[in-house]
mmCIF file of C-alpha atoms in Angstrom:
data_model
loop_
_atom_site.group_PDB
_atom_site.id
_atom_site.type_symbol
_atom_site.label_atom_id
_atom_site.label_comp_id
_atom_site.label_asym_id
_atom_site.label_seq_id
_atom_site.Cartn_x
_atom_site.Cartn_y
_atom_site.Cartn_z
ATOM 1 C CA UNK A 200 -10.214 -11.364 -0.642
ATOM 2 C CA UNK A 201 -8.889 -8.981 1.749
ATOM 3 C CA UNK A 202 -11.944 -8.702 3.752
ATOM 4 C CA UNK A 203 -11.838 -4.409 3.342
ATOM 5 C CA UNK A 204 -15.254 -3.275 1.000
ATOM 6 C CA UNK A 205 -14.648 -0.440 -1.190
ATOM 7 C CA UNK A 206 -17.417 1.331 -3.129
ATOM 8 C CA UNK A 207 -17.806 2.870 -5.821
ATOM 9 C CA UNK A 208 -15.096 1.028 -7.744
ATOM 10 C CA UNK A 209 -15.441 3.445 -10.260
ATOM 11 C CA UNK A 210 -16.275 7.027 -10.371
ATOM 12 C CA UNK A 211 -16.190 9.746 -13.697
ATOM 13 C CA UNK A 212 -16.992 13.016 -12.509
ATOM 14 C CA UNK A 213 -16.095 16.916 -13.986
ATOM 15 C CA UNK A 214 -13.621 19.166 -12.667
ATOM 16 C CA UNK A 215 -14.771 21.111 -9.736
ATOM 17 C CA UNK A 216 -17.176 18.428 -8.049
ATOM 18 C CA UNK A 217 -17.301 17.031 -5.080
ATOM 19 C CA UNK A 218 -17.460 12.978 -4.178
ATOM 20 C CA UNK A 219 -17.306 10.701 -1.445
ATOM 21 C CA UNK A 220 -15.306 7.671 -1.225
ATOM 22 C CA UNK A 221 -16.398 4.719 1.256
ATOM 23 C CA UNK A 222 -14.486 2.055 2.636
ATOM 24 C CA UNK A 223 -15.604 -0.878 5.215
ATOM 25 C CA UNK A 224 -12.605 -2.431 7.485
ATOM 26 C CA UNK A 225 -12.256 -6.055 7.797
ATOM 27 C CA UNK A 226 -14.248 -6.975 10.892
ATOM 28 C CA UNK A 227 -12.498 -6.112 13.591
ATOM 29 C CA UNK A 228 -9.713 -3.741 12.742
ATOM 30 C CA UNK A 229 -10.198 -0.362 14.596
ATOM 31 C CA UNK A 230 -7.924 1.405 12.203
ATOM 32 C CA UNK A 231 -8.496 2.818 8.887
ATOM 33 C CA UNK A 232 -5.848 4.172 6.310
ATOM 34 C CA UNK A 233 -6.399 6.026 3.015
ATOM 35 C CA UNK A 234 -3.916 5.852 0.493
ATOM 36 C CA UNK A 235 -3.933 7.776 -3.038
ATOM 37 C CA UNK A 236 -2.272 5.834 -5.974
ATOM 38 C CA UNK A 237 -1.040 7.664 -9.066
ATOM 39 C CA UNK A 238 1.205 6.542 -12.048
ATOM 40 C CA UNK A 239 3.982 9.306 -11.429
ATOM 41 C CA UNK A 240 3.831 9.371 -7.581
ATOM 42 C CA UNK A 241 3.299 5.638 -6.608
ATOM 43 C CA UNK A 242 1.337 5.062 -3.366
ATOM 44 C CA UNK A 243 1.262 7.660 -1.362
ATOM 45 C CA UNK A 244 -0.254 7.897 2.699
ATOM 46 C CA UNK A 245 -3.062 10.367 2.716
ATOM 47 C CA UNK A 246 -4.560 10.029 6.474
ATOM 48 C CA UNK A 247 -5.294 7.465 8.817
ATOM 49 C CA UNK A 248 -8.163 7.077 11.501
ATOM 50 C CA UNK A 249 -8.301 4.646 14.932
ATOM 51 C CA UNK A 250 -11.130 3.905 16.047
ATOM 52 C CA UNK A 251 -13.409 7.293 15.061
ATOM 53 C CA UNK A 252 -10.315 9.512 15.737
ATOM 54 C CA UNK A 253 -7.923 10.935 13.333
ATOM 55 C CA UNK A 254 -4.308 9.508 14.431
ATOM 56 C CA UNK A 255 -2.477 10.191 11.370
ATOM 57 C CA UNK A 256 -1.982 12.853 8.572
ATOM 58 C CA UNK A 257 0.354 12.055 5.515
ATOM 59 C CA UNK A 258 -0.153 14.558 2.201
ATOM 60 C CA UNK A 259 -3.577 15.178 2.002
ATOM 61 C CA UNK A 260 -4.854 18.435 0.351
ATOM 62 C CA UNK A 261 -6.994 20.841 2.367
ATOM 63 C CA UNK A 262 -10.043 19.857 -0.424
ATOM 64 C CA UNK A 263 -9.602 16.610 0.811
ATOM 65 C CA UNK A 264 -11.263 15.111 4.608
ATOM 66 C CA UNK A 265 -12.197 12.019 5.641
ATOM 67 C CA UNK A 266 -14.064 10.335 8.876
ATOM 68 C CA UNK A 267 -14.368 7.553 10.624
ATOM 69 C CA UNK A 268 -18.024 6.248 11.735
ATOM 70 C CA UNK A 269 -19.274 4.092 14.649
ATOM 71 C CA UNK A 270 -19.096 0.903 13.278
ATOM 72 C CA UNK A 271 -15.706 1.497 11.960
ATOM 73 C CA UNK A 272 -16.629 2.654 8.046
ATOM 74 C CA UNK A 273 -14.722 5.025 7.254
ATOM 75 C CA UNK A 274 -15.603 7.979 4.072
ATOM 76 C CA UNK A 275 -12.883 10.213 2.086
ATOM 77 C CA UNK A 276 -14.564 13.566 0.481
ATOM 78 C CA UNK A 277 -12.624 15.024 -2.411
ATOM 79 C CA UNK A 278 -14.125 18.419 -3.239
ATOM 80 C CA UNK A 279 -12.985 20.718 -5.502
ATOM 81 C CA UNK A 280 -11.681 18.255 -7.860
ATOM 82 C CA UNK A 281 -8.877 18.929 -10.416
ATOM 83 C CA UNK A 282 -7.598 17.009 -13.177
ATOM 84 C CA UNK A 283 -4.291 15.888 -11.266
ATOM 85 C CA UNK A 284 -7.330 14.569 -8.732
ATOM 86 C CA UNK A 285 -7.442 10.924 -10.999
ATOM 87 C CA UNK A 286 -5.808 8.200 -9.367
ATOM 88 C CA UNK A 287 -6.512 4.913 -7.583
ATOM 89 C CA UNK A 288 -8.085 5.643 -3.973
ATOM 90 C CA UNK A 289 -7.148 2.873 -1.584
ATOM 91 C CA UNK A 290 -8.191 2.030 1.990
ATOM 92 C CA UNK A 291 -6.381 -0.127 4.373
ATOM 93 C CA UNK A 292 -7.802 -1.333 7.819
ATOM 94 C CA UNK A 293 -5.602 -2.895 10.291
ATOM 95 C CA UNK A 294 -5.114 -4.574 14.001
ATOM 96 C CA UNK A 295 -2.338 -3.885 16.307
ATOM 97 C CA UNK A 296 -0.685 -6.182 18.649
ATOM 98 C CA UNK A 297 2.214 -6.334 20.404
ATOM 99 C CA UNK A 298 3.452 -3.030 18.426
ATOM 100 C CA UNK A 299 3.254 -5.207 15.266
ATOM 101 C CA UNK A 300 0.353 -4.382 12.577
ATOM 102 C CA UNK A 301 -0.397 -5.312 9.148
ATOM 103 C CA UNK A 302 -2.278 -3.371 6.695
ATOM 104 C CA UNK A 303 -5.002 -4.961 4.427
ATOM 105 C CA UNK A 304 -5.966 -3.403 1.309
ATOM 106 C CA UNK A 305 -9.584 -2.967 -0.156
ATOM 107 C CA UNK A 306 -10.130 -3.293 -4.278
ATOM 108 C CA UNK A 307 -9.484 0.643 -4.451
ATOM 109 C CA UNK A 308 -12.003 3.164 -6.205
ATOM 110 C CA UNK A 309 -10.475 4.809 -9.588
ATOM 111 C CA UNK A 310 -11.473 8.467 -9.982
ATOM 112 C CA UNK A 311 -11.380 10.237 -13.253
ATOM 113 C CA UNK A 312 -11.996 13.468 -13.296
ATOM 114 C CA UNK A 313 -12.418 14.980 -16.637
ATOM 115 C CA UNK B 149 12.770 11.944 5.925
ATOM 116 C CA UNK B 150 12.109 8.222 4.848
ATOM 117 C CA UNK B 151 13.034 7.120 1.304
ATOM 118 C CA UNK B 152 12.293 4.045 -0.124
ATOM 119 C CA UNK B 153 13.880 2.831 -3.684
ATOM 120 C CA UNK B 154 13.180 -0.352 -5.547
ATOM 121 C CA UNK B 155 15.097 -1.724 -8.082
ATOM 122 C CA UNK B 156 14.557 -2.566 -11.162
ATOM 123 C CA UNK B 157 11.657 -0.774 -12.207
ATOM 124 C CA UNK B 158 10.668 -3.895 -14.596
ATOM 125 C CA UNK B 159 12.420 -7.372 -14.934
ATOM 126 C CA UNK B 160 11.403 -9.535 -17.186
ATOM 127 C CA UNK B 161 12.054 -13.243 -16.629
ATOM 128 C CA UNK B 162 11.796 -16.673 -18.352
ATOM 129 C CA UNK B 163 9.706 -19.246 -16.485
ATOM 130 C CA UNK B 164 12.079 -21.103 -14.003
ATOM 131 C CA UNK B 165 14.464 -18.005 -14.202
ATOM 132 C CA UNK B 166 15.763 -17.057 -10.751
ATOM 133 C CA UNK B 167 16.042 -13.371 -9.838
ATOM 134 C CA UNK B 168 15.906 -10.916 -7.117
ATOM 135 C CA UNK B 169 14.414 -7.579 -6.857
ATOM 136 C CA UNK B 170 15.922 -5.197 -4.225
ATOM 137 C CA UNK B 171 14.392 -2.512 -1.690
ATOM 138 C CA UNK B 172 16.741 0.160 -0.778
ATOM 139 C CA UNK B 173 15.581 2.104 2.554
ATOM 140 C CA UNK B 174 16.626 5.215 4.529
ATOM 141 C CA UNK B 175 14.476 5.664 7.793
ATOM 142 C CA UNK B 176 14.738 7.305 11.348
ATOM 143 C CA UNK B 177 13.848 4.466 13.439
ATOM 144 C CA UNK B 178 12.548 1.238 11.053
ATOM 145 C CA UNK B 179 9.483 -0.327 12.514
ATOM 146 C CA UNK B 180 8.873 -2.832 9.995
ATOM 147 C CA UNK B 181 9.469 -3.520 6.477
ATOM 148 C CA UNK B 182 6.469 -4.925 4.081
ATOM 149 C CA UNK B 183 6.146 -6.423 1.043
ATOM 150 C CA UNK B 184 2.888 -6.545 -1.129
ATOM 151 C CA UNK B 185 2.000 -8.092 -4.937
ATOM 152 C CA UNK B 186 -0.007 -5.721 -6.638
ATOM 153 C CA UNK B 187 -1.758 -6.778 -9.901
ATOM 154 C CA UNK B 188 -2.835 -4.280 -12.526
ATOM 155 C CA UNK B 189 -6.271 -2.122 -10.826
ATOM 156 C CA UNK B 190 -6.069 -4.287 -7.733
ATOM 157 C CA UNK B 191 -5.001 -3.723 -3.957
ATOM 158 C CA UNK B 192 -1.610 -4.310 -2.699
ATOM 159 C CA UNK B 193 -1.859 -8.034 -1.478
ATOM 160 C CA UNK B 194 0.251 -8.745 1.470
ATOM 161 C CA UNK B 195 3.166 -11.111 1.451
ATOM 162 C CA UNK B 196 5.742 -10.587 4.324
ATOM 163 C CA UNK B 197 6.550 -8.136 7.176
ATOM 164 C CA UNK B 198 10.324 -8.355 8.016
ATOM 165 C CA UNK B 199 11.109 -6.355 11.558
ATOM 166 C CA UNK B 200 14.776 -6.921 12.253
ATOM 167 C CA UNK B 201 18.238 -7.101 10.095
ATOM 168 C CA UNK B 202 18.688 -11.037 9.212
ATOM 169 C CA UNK B 203 15.196 -11.819 9.328
ATOM 170 C CA UNK B 204 14.328 -13.860 6.417
ATOM 171 C CA UNK B 205 10.621 -14.664 5.642
ATOM 172 C CA UNK B 206 9.904 -17.620 2.894
ATOM 173 C CA UNK B 207 6.117 -17.807 1.141
ATOM 174 C CA UNK B 208 5.875 -20.649 -1.461
ATOM 175 C CA UNK B 209 8.727 -19.492 -4.658
ATOM 176 C CA UNK B 210 8.861 -16.278 -2.765
ATOM 177 C CA UNK B 211 11.484 -15.487 -0.048
ATOM 178 C CA UNK B 212 12.669 -12.031 1.460
ATOM 179 C CA UNK B 213 15.094 -11.200 3.742
ATOM 180 C CA UNK B 214 16.061 -7.791 5.077
ATOM 181 C CA UNK B 215 19.803 -6.267 6.406
ATOM 182 C CA UNK B 216 19.922 -2.533 8.058
ATOM 183 C CA UNK B 217 19.765 -0.680 4.452
ATOM 184 C CA UNK B 218 17.984 -3.070 2.021
ATOM 185 C CA UNK B 219 15.329 -5.682 1.550
ATOM 186 C CA UNK B 220 15.707 -8.700 -1.256
ATOM 187 C CA UNK B 221 12.679 -10.192 -2.724
ATOM 188 C CA UNK B 222 14.036 -13.525 -4.253
ATOM 189 C CA UNK B 223 11.845 -15.371 -6.371
ATOM 190 C CA UNK B 224 12.894 -19.079 -7.237
ATOM 191 C CA UNK B 225 11.679 -20.797 -10.706
ATOM 192 C CA UNK B 226 9.187 -18.168 -11.325
ATOM 193 C CA UNK B 227 6.068 -18.862 -13.386
ATOM 194 C CA UNK B 228 3.966 -17.098 -15.163
ATOM 195 C CA UNK B 229 1.319 -16.101 -12.420
ATOM 196 C CA UNK B 230 4.178 -14.620 -10.455
ATOM 197 C CA UNK B 231 3.652 -11.614 -12.996
ATOM 198 C CA UNK B 232 2.754 -8.280 -10.882
ATOM 199 C CA UNK B 233 4.306 -5.289 -9.169
ATOM 200 C CA UNK B 234 5.657 -5.905 -6.478
ATOM 201 C CA UNK B 235 5.746 -2.871 -3.916
ATOM 202 C CA UNK B 236 8.343 -2.330 -0.892
ATOM 203 C CA UNK B 237 6.846 -0.130 2.224
ATOM 204 C CA UNK B 238 8.570 0.603 5.811
ATOM 205 C CA UNK B 239 6.878 2.040 8.530
ATOM 206 C CA UNK B 240 9.196 4.518 10.551
ATOM 207 C CA UNK B 241 9.138 4.178 14.299
ATOM 208 C CA UNK B 242 9.244 8.040 14.656
ATOM 209 C CA UNK B 243 7.058 8.767 11.615
ATOM 210 C CA UNK B 244 2.735 8.981 11.593
ATOM 211 C CA UNK B 245 1.275 6.347 13.289
ATOM 212 C CA UNK B 246 1.562 3.218 11.226
ATOM 213 C CA UNK B 247 1.240 4.689 7.691
ATOM 214 C CA UNK B 248 3.096 2.679 5.273
ATOM 215 C CA UNK B 249 5.484 5.319 2.682
ATOM 216 C CA UNK B 250 5.949 2.761 -0.231
ATOM 217 C CA UNK B 251 8.609 2.689 -3.044
ATOM 218 C CA UNK B 252 7.760 2.841 -7.019
ATOM 219 C CA UNK B 253 7.618 -1.141 -6.974
ATOM 220 C CA UNK B 254 9.174 -3.564 -9.250
ATOM 221 C CA UNK B 255 7.097 -4.521 -12.316
ATOM 222 C CA UNK B 256 7.670 -7.909 -13.158
ATOM 223 C CA UNK B 257 6.830 -10.545 -15.945
ATOM 224 C CA UNK B 258 7.706 -13.991 -16.406
ATOM 225 C CA UNK B 259 6.905 -15.361 -20.094
ATOM 226 C CA UNK B 260 6.850 -18.852 -20.657
#
């Protein structure tokens, strides 16, 4: 158990809908990362938050957005869902020290768009 | 642009048959190279971080090594419970924060 929690574990929805995925980082970790894992693309970085502020963006679609709250939990919002958005979504949390950092991943949310 | 290529895509070993997985990478500047293990439907589990060429790290039957262009994950006398997908990722010192750029993984099956 990495200490990172994600809810829900599974989500089934229809095209055009909007969903929210939730992540609670390990105690004390200030950074939260979101990744998408699909069969053909592998694990792809979406976005990073650090202590409530957006720190870096990767291949995140404009239909997707995220935020990190004062208690450090984060939410990933996916809207106008398409079939191709079906994937596993992981969050990871980390703490940095001396320029070194390790990311610990949550169990993921499996999203199926029908 | 950073590139991470893992080979082979899939590997089948008999229990006790040692082998190595390869991770070739191209980055502007390497901040760190990471190995993770992922079981089906689960989140990646951290194994090792390597920071500079020549560095080696070990954990049970696994040993990770790093050169300037590639990393190897050596598996000595594997057991069926070592079956999983092994992911390699790099952190680029010039890239987006500390985001990880992953390879597509090597799927390892160890048979009794």
